[in-house]
Amino acid sequence: MRIIRTVHEVRVAVAEARAAGRIVGLVPTMGAFHAGHLSLMQVARTQTDLVVVSLFVNPTQFAAGEDLSAYPRDEQRDADMARGEGVDILFAPEPAEVYPDGFSTTIHVSSITDVLCGATRGPQHFDGVATVVAKMLGMVAPDVAFFGQKDAQQVLVVRRLVRDLDIPVRIEACPIVREPDGLAMSSRNVYLDPAARVQATALQRALAAADAAAKAGERDAAVLVAAAAAVLADAGIEPEYLELRATDDLRLLDRVEEEGLLAVAARVGGARLIDNCVLRPN
Ligand code: PAF
């Protein structure tokens, strides 16, 4: 596995692969790899010939007061894990390579970024995500880019950005990977002390309660959300949001006919955690 730090070098490597008829895959990450990241690399490995993983803790998607400085960083460990998954290139640029002096462009995806994490983390979050993802897609020019469905809103933002800006890439959303007790894998789980780690399992149990109600035929959004809210309340968790929204444009739903995205964010111990599931009533 090569570790590459410059846009020029990654472009040369990708151009050589493409000239040889190879399909290029990109897994954009901020490092601190866990099984969720590894699953993206595994899917990329099966679907593409040259697997590039970008590792860049993007400062512009963190608001003031968020965990940018504390965000877990261990490039050596990440590189070993990526190598173990057969990744071809770890693209780990310095901040100045991504945001050179005078950088002055921001991409704003409107509407779907006004709600959920866009409302609670502030507009800079998805502006930062959209801008850095557009840059990574421009730098690497992959045929396919792989994202985790845990960040369901991020997947929608990236799909919209790619569609609106005619970026020639296929976006592949991969399933959420969970711990054996149901907690969604997240780089931020390392912030959980043992008590908070147990408490955090309530997020998935809350989603499962709503899912069970939907599978039993419940379609009323208020009833479905209440089923999930009761589990959170029982665990002493006050959600930042717990909302049932349309899977395509994130409009609030009163009823779930075909399907609905139930999304939750909550602070548990020292961590801000998110999770979601798609409800499909019987
Ligand atoms: O999901 C993440 O890790 C980040 O938001 C991403 C897509 C790598 C952009 O910095």
Tab-separated table of C-alpha atoms and ligand atoms in Angstrom:
chain	number	residue	atom	x	y	z
A	1	MET	CA	0.000	0.000	0.000
A	2	ARG	CA	1.327	3.450	-0.946
A	3	ILE	CA	0.851	6.447	1.337
A	4	ILE	CA	0.443	9.532	-0.827
A	5	ARG	CA	0.305	13.119	0.423
A	6	THR	CA	-0.066	15.229	-2.705
A	7	VAL	CA	-2.827	15.732	-5.233
A	8	HIS	CA	-0.315	15.451	-8.068
A	9	GLU	CA	0.876	11.995	-6.991
A	10	VAL	CA	-2.601	10.596	-6.416
A	11	ARG	CA	-3.702	11.849	-9.839
A	12	VAL	CA	-0.719	10.174	-11.526
A	13	ALA	CA	-1.436	6.874	-9.745
A	14	VAL	CA	-5.128	6.991	-10.649
A	15	ALA	CA	-4.411	7.973	-14.264
A	16	GLU	CA	-2.032	4.992	-14.636
A	17	ALA	CA	-4.641	2.617	-13.222
A	18	ARG	CA	-7.361	3.993	-15.452
A	19	ALA	CA	-5.130	3.769	-18.519
A	20	ALA	CA	-4.726	0.081	-17.683
A	21	GLY	CA	-8.524	-0.268	-17.689
A	22	ARG	CA	-8.877	-0.476	-13.901
A	23	ILE	CA	-11.969	0.804	-12.044
A	24	VAL	CA	-11.099	3.249	-9.264
A	25	GLY	CA	-12.836	3.279	-5.879
A	26	LEU	CA	-12.581	5.938	-3.163
A	27	VAL	CA	-13.443	5.565	0.515
A	28	PRO	CA	-13.383	9.082	2.032
A	29	THR	CA	-12.587	8.995	5.771
A	30	MET	CA	-11.357	11.060	8.672
A	31	GLY	CA	-9.362	8.113	10.038
A	32	ALA	CA	-9.778	6.494	13.482
A	33	PHE	CA	-10.784	3.356	11.637
A	34	HIS	CA	-13.270	0.886	13.060
A	35	ALA	CA	-15.153	-2.065	11.587
A	36	GLY	CA	-17.529	0.320	9.769
A	37	HIS	CA	-14.639	1.849	7.801
A	38	LEU	CA	-13.180	-1.583	7.153
A	39	SER	CA	-16.511	-2.755	5.720
A	40	LEU	CA	-16.438	0.183	3.263
A	41	MET	CA	-12.920	-0.833	2.224
A	42	GLN	CA	-14.042	-4.449	1.807
A	43	VAL	CA	-16.967	-3.445	-0.414
A	44	ALA	CA	-14.652	-1.147	-2.391
A	45	ARG	CA	-12.189	-4.041	-2.758
A	46	THR	CA	-14.884	-6.291	-4.243
A	47	GLN	CA	-16.316	-3.655	-6.604
A	48	THR	CA	-13.245	-1.764	-7.825
A	49	ASP	CA	-9.688	-2.546	-8.952
A	50	LEU	CA	-7.745	0.335	-7.392
A	51	VAL	CA	-8.919	1.156	-3.860
A	52	VAL	CA	-7.993	4.615	-2.590
A	53	VAL	CA	-8.803	5.550	1.018
A	54	SER	CA	-8.537	9.217	1.873
A	55	LEU	CA	-7.605	10.096	5.446
A	56	PHE	CA	-8.173	13.739	6.264
A	57	VAL	CA	-9.657	15.201	9.437
A	58	ASN	CA	-11.524	17.998	7.732
A	59	PRO	CA	-11.452	21.089	9.956
A	60	THR	CA	-14.183	22.943	8.074
A	61	GLN	CA	-16.934	20.508	9.052
A	62	PHE	CA	-16.388	21.046	12.790
A	63	ALA	CA	-18.088	23.979	14.512
A	64	ALA	CA	-16.224	26.021	17.111
A	65	GLY	CA	-16.437	24.086	20.363
A	66	GLU	CA	-16.792	20.683	18.663
A	67	ASP	CA	-14.188	17.926	19.008
A	68	LEU	CA	-11.745	18.857	16.181
A	69	SER	CA	-8.667	19.020	18.428
A	70	ALA	CA	-9.676	15.913	20.410
A	71	TYR	CA	-10.685	13.906	17.326
A	72	PRO	CA	-8.817	10.562	17.535
A	73	ARG	CA	-5.774	10.499	15.225
A	74	ASP	CA	-3.363	7.581	14.758
A	75	GLU	CA	-2.154	7.384	11.176
A	76	GLN	CA	0.161	4.434	11.791
A	77	ARG	CA	-2.681	2.322	13.203
A	78	ASP	CA	-5.026	3.403	10.398
A	79	ALA	CA	-2.397	2.629	7.755
A	80	ASP	CA	-1.865	-0.866	9.202
A	81	MET	CA	-5.605	-1.534	9.195
A	82	ALA	CA	-6.052	-0.260	5.630
A	83	ARG	CA	-3.107	-2.381	4.471
A	84	GLY	CA	-4.782	-5.378	6.103
A	85	GLU	CA	-7.854	-4.783	3.923
A	86	GLY	CA	-5.799	-4.732	0.739
A	87	VAL	CA	-6.149	-0.997	0.159
A	88	ASP	CA	-3.862	0.194	-2.656
A	89	ILE	CA	-3.422	3.864	-1.745
A	90	LEU	CA	-3.854	5.758	1.511
A	91	PHE	CA	-4.227	9.372	0.449
A	92	ALA	CA	-3.386	11.420	3.551
A	93	PRO	CA	-2.850	15.047	2.530
A	94	GLU	CA	-1.757	17.832	4.882
A	95	PRO	CA	-4.353	20.584	5.504
A	96	ALA	CA	-2.415	23.004	3.253
A	97	GLU	CA	-2.689	20.546	0.352
A	98	VAL	CA	-6.479	20.518	0.695
A	99	TYR	CA	-6.952	24.148	1.669
A	100	PRO	CA	-4.045	26.123	0.167
A	101	ASP	CA	-3.543	29.793	1.000
A	102	GLY	CA	-6.332	31.884	-0.460
A	103	PHE	CA	-8.815	29.012	-0.565
A	104	SER	CA	-12.185	30.749	-0.879
A	105	THR	CA	-14.823	28.361	-2.214
A	106	THR	CA	-17.616	26.760	-0.198
A	107	ILE	CA	-20.222	24.381	-1.560
A	108	HIS	CA	-23.639	24.722	0.027
A	109	VAL	CA	-26.297	22.079	-0.613
A	110	SER	CA	-29.555	23.748	0.367
A	111	SER	CA	-32.799	22.469	1.885
A	112	ILE	CA	-31.820	18.932	2.962
A	113	THR	CA	-29.059	20.455	5.107
A	114	ASP	CA	-31.498	22.638	7.087
A	115	VAL	CA	-32.706	19.773	9.279
A	116	LEU	CA	-31.348	17.024	11.553
A	117	CYS	CA	-27.538	17.421	11.900
A	118	GLY	CA	-27.640	20.578	9.760
A	119	ALA	CA	-29.972	22.202	12.291
A	120	THR	CA	-28.192	20.960	15.410
A	121	ARG	CA	-24.527	21.251	14.326
A	122	GLY	CA	-25.062	24.399	12.273
A	123	PRO	CA	-24.822	25.138	8.541
A	124	GLN	CA	-21.007	25.009	8.468
A	125	HIS	CA	-21.098	21.261	9.063
A	126	PHE	CA	-22.579	20.166	5.747
A	127	ASP	CA	-20.898	23.055	3.914
A	128	GLY	CA	-17.605	21.619	5.163
A	129	VAL	CA	-18.600	18.075	4.230
A	130	ALA	CA	-19.885	19.041	0.765
A	131	THR	CA	-16.793	21.116	0.015
A	132	VAL	CA	-14.255	18.513	1.122
A	133	VAL	CA	-16.117	15.643	-0.571
A	134	ALA	CA	-16.290	17.641	-3.820
A	135	LYS	CA	-12.564	18.265	-3.472
A	136	MET	CA	-11.752	14.600	-2.771
A	137	LEU	CA	-13.829	13.568	-5.794
A	138	GLY	CA	-11.985	16.171	-7.881
A	139	MET	CA	-8.574	15.152	-6.576
A	140	VAL	CA	-8.977	11.375	-6.920
A	141	ALA	CA	-11.622	11.235	-9.689
A	142	PRO	CA	-12.923	7.794	-8.643
A	143	ASP	CA	-15.496	5.799	-10.579
A	144	VAL	CA	-17.254	4.824	-7.343
A	145	ALA	CA	-17.182	6.434	-3.872
A	146	PHE	CA	-18.275	4.534	-0.768
A	147	PHE	CA	-20.049	6.087	2.252
A	148	GLY	CA	-21.618	4.621	5.388
A	149	GLN	CA	-25.382	4.723	5.817
A	150	LYS	CA	-24.927	5.660	9.492
A	151	ASP	CA	-24.498	9.219	8.204
A	152	ALA	CA	-27.720	8.942	6.193
A	153	GLN	CA	-28.076	12.707	5.778
A	154	GLN	CA	-24.465	12.953	4.586
A	155	VAL	CA	-25.184	10.307	1.937
A	156	LEU	CA	-28.140	12.373	0.677
A	157	VAL	CA	-26.038	15.539	0.662
A	158	VAL	CA	-23.287	13.807	-1.332
A	159	ARG	CA	-25.772	12.330	-3.805
A	160	ARG	CA	-27.361	15.754	-4.339
A	161	LEU	CA	-23.982	17.450	-4.750
A	162	VAL	CA	-22.828	14.873	-7.286
A	163	ARG	CA	-26.075	15.147	-9.234
A	164	ASP	CA	-26.206	18.958	-9.170
A	165	LEU	CA	-22.552	19.434	-10.147
A	166	ASP	CA	-22.529	16.612	-12.750
A	167	ILE	CA	-19.645	14.863	-11.041
A	168	PRO	CA	-19.126	11.546	-12.870
A	169	VAL	CA	-19.048	9.158	-9.937
A	170	ARG	CA	-21.381	6.506	-8.561
A	171	ILE	CA	-22.162	6.882	-4.861
A	172	GLU	CA	-22.499	3.607	-3.011
A	173	ALA	CA	-24.114	3.688	0.453
A	174	CYS	CA	-23.060	0.745	2.633
A	175	PRO	CA	-25.004	-0.702	5.594
A	176	ILE	CA	-24.419	0.401	9.183
A	177	VAL	CA	-22.002	-1.868	11.036
A	178	ARG	CA	-22.901	-2.505	14.680
A	179	GLU	CA	-21.241	-3.813	17.822
A	180	PRO	CA	-22.680	-7.174	19.016
A	181	ASP	CA	-24.991	-5.255	21.403
A	182	GLY	CA	-26.333	-3.081	18.581
A	183	LEU	CA	-24.362	0.153	19.091
A	184	ALA	CA	-23.505	1.632	15.692
A	185	MET	CA	-19.752	1.728	15.066
A	186	SER	CA	-18.413	5.275	15.339
A	187	SER	CA	-15.002	6.865	15.806
A	188	ARG	CA	-16.632	8.797	18.664
A	189	ASN	CA	-17.475	5.622	20.638
A	190	VAL	CA	-13.967	5.914	22.154
A	191	TYR	CA	-15.270	8.887	24.158
A	192	LEU	CA	-17.761	6.623	26.014
A	193	ASP	CA	-16.877	5.534	29.540
A	194	PRO	CA	-18.221	2.090	30.575
A	195	ALA	CA	-21.524	3.466	31.958
A	196	ALA	CA	-22.121	5.664	28.906
A	197	ARG	CA	-21.195	2.751	26.651
A	198	VAL	CA	-24.073	0.719	28.152
A	199	GLN	CA	-26.438	3.709	28.038
A	200	ALA	CA	-25.593	4.277	24.352
A	201	THR	CA	-27.128	0.943	23.349
A	202	ALA	CA	-30.529	2.591	23.933
A	203	LEU	CA	-30.202	4.405	20.595
A	204	GLN	CA	-30.395	1.200	18.606
A	205	ARG	CA	-33.030	-0.253	20.939
A	206	ALA	CA	-35.141	2.870	20.406
A	207	LEU	CA	-34.915	2.474	16.626
A	208	ALA	CA	-35.730	-1.224	16.983
A	209	ALA	CA	-38.851	-0.425	19.039
A	210	ALA	CA	-40.145	1.861	16.284
A	211	ASP	CA	-39.185	-0.699	13.664
A	212	ALA	CA	-41.143	-3.404	15.500
A	213	ALA	CA	-44.191	-1.120	15.690
A	214	ALA	CA	-43.893	-0.365	11.957
A	215	LYS	CA	-43.567	-4.048	11.142
A	216	ALA	CA	-46.717	-4.634	13.204
A	217	GLY	CA	-48.486	-2.228	10.837
A	218	GLU	CA	-48.248	1.138	12.635
A	219	ARG	CA	-48.023	4.012	10.128
A	220	ASP	CA	-48.626	7.082	12.292
A	221	ALA	CA	-45.306	8.946	12.623
A	222	ALA	CA	-46.148	10.336	16.067
A	223	VAL	CA	-46.830	6.846	17.418
A	224	LEU	CA	-43.660	5.427	15.849
A	225	VAL	CA	-41.503	8.263	17.187
A	226	ALA	CA	-43.128	7.923	20.616
A	227	ALA	CA	-42.197	4.220	20.705
A	228	ALA	CA	-38.551	5.137	20.164
A	229	ALA	CA	-38.675	8.149	22.523
A	230	ALA	CA	-39.958	5.948	25.361
A	231	VAL	CA	-36.853	3.725	25.127
A	232	LEU	CA	-34.547	6.748	25.160
A	233	ALA	CA	-36.371	8.277	28.127
A	234	ASP	CA	-36.109	4.985	29.973
A	235	ALA	CA	-32.322	5.074	29.459
A	236	GLY	CA	-32.147	8.706	30.610
A	237	ILE	CA	-31.261	10.001	27.130
A	238	GLU	CA	-32.592	13.334	25.900
A	239	PRO	CA	-32.231	13.261	22.093
A	240	GLU	CA	-30.957	16.248	20.140
A	241	TYR	CA	-33.395	15.060	17.525
A	242	LEU	CA	-35.542	12.007	16.948
A	243	GLU	CA	-37.447	12.457	13.718
A	244	LEU	CA	-39.158	10.485	11.014
A	245	ARG	CA	-38.392	11.931	7.601
A	246	ALA	CA	-38.687	11.025	3.942
A	247	THR	CA	-35.746	8.978	2.682
A	248	ASP	CA	-35.331	11.069	-0.488
A	249	ASP	CA	-35.643	14.723	0.580
A	250	LEU	CA	-35.882	14.570	4.391
A	251	ARG	CA	-39.315	16.245	4.574
A	252	LEU	CA	-41.051	15.518	7.883
A	253	LEU	CA	-43.541	12.656	7.632
A	254	ASP	CA	-46.943	12.465	9.345
A	255	ARG	CA	-47.400	8.907	8.185
A	256	VAL	CA	-45.127	6.255	6.783
A	257	GLU	CA	-46.629	4.695	3.695
A	258	GLU	CA	-43.748	3.040	1.827
A	259	GLU	CA	-40.765	3.900	3.992
A	260	GLY	CA	-39.388	6.557	6.324
A	261	LEU	CA	-35.994	7.400	7.793
A	262	LEU	CA	-36.059	7.425	11.590
A	263	ALA	CA	-32.970	9.372	12.624
A	264	VAL	CA	-31.653	10.085	16.090
A	265	ALA	CA	-28.821	12.140	17.556
A	266	ALA	CA	-28.024	12.341	21.246
A	267	ARG	CA	-25.243	13.233	23.614
A	268	VAL	CA	-24.316	10.234	25.703
A	269	GLY	CA	-21.533	10.732	28.218
A	270	GLY	CA	-18.852	12.685	26.364
A	271	ALA	CA	-19.966	11.692	22.878
A	272	ARG	CA	-22.449	12.996	20.338
A	273	LEU	CA	-23.838	9.880	18.672
A	274	ILE	CA	-26.115	9.423	15.656
A	275	ASP	CA	-28.002	6.413	14.359
A	276	ASN	CA	-30.887	5.696	12.019
A	277	CYS	CA	-32.998	3.032	10.427
A	278	VAL	CA	-35.445	2.874	7.545
A	279	LEU	CA	-38.946	1.930	8.702
A	280	ARG	CA	-41.116	-0.030	6.290
A	281	PRO	CA	-44.586	-0.780	7.683
A	282	ASN	CA	-46.105	-4.092	6.797
B	1	PAF	O1	-17.974	10.709	7.147
B	1	PAF	C1	-16.830	11.204	7.291
B	1	PAF	O2	-15.914	10.600	7.838
B	1	PAF	C2	-16.582	12.599	6.771
B	1	PAF	O3	-17.707	13.411	6.924
B	1	PAF	C3	-16.084	12.632	5.315
B	1	PAF	C4	-17.135	12.094	4.361
B	1	PAF	C5	-14.823	11.796	5.183
B	1	PAF	C6	-15.765	14.057	4.909
B	1	PAF	O4	-14.785	14.614	5.720
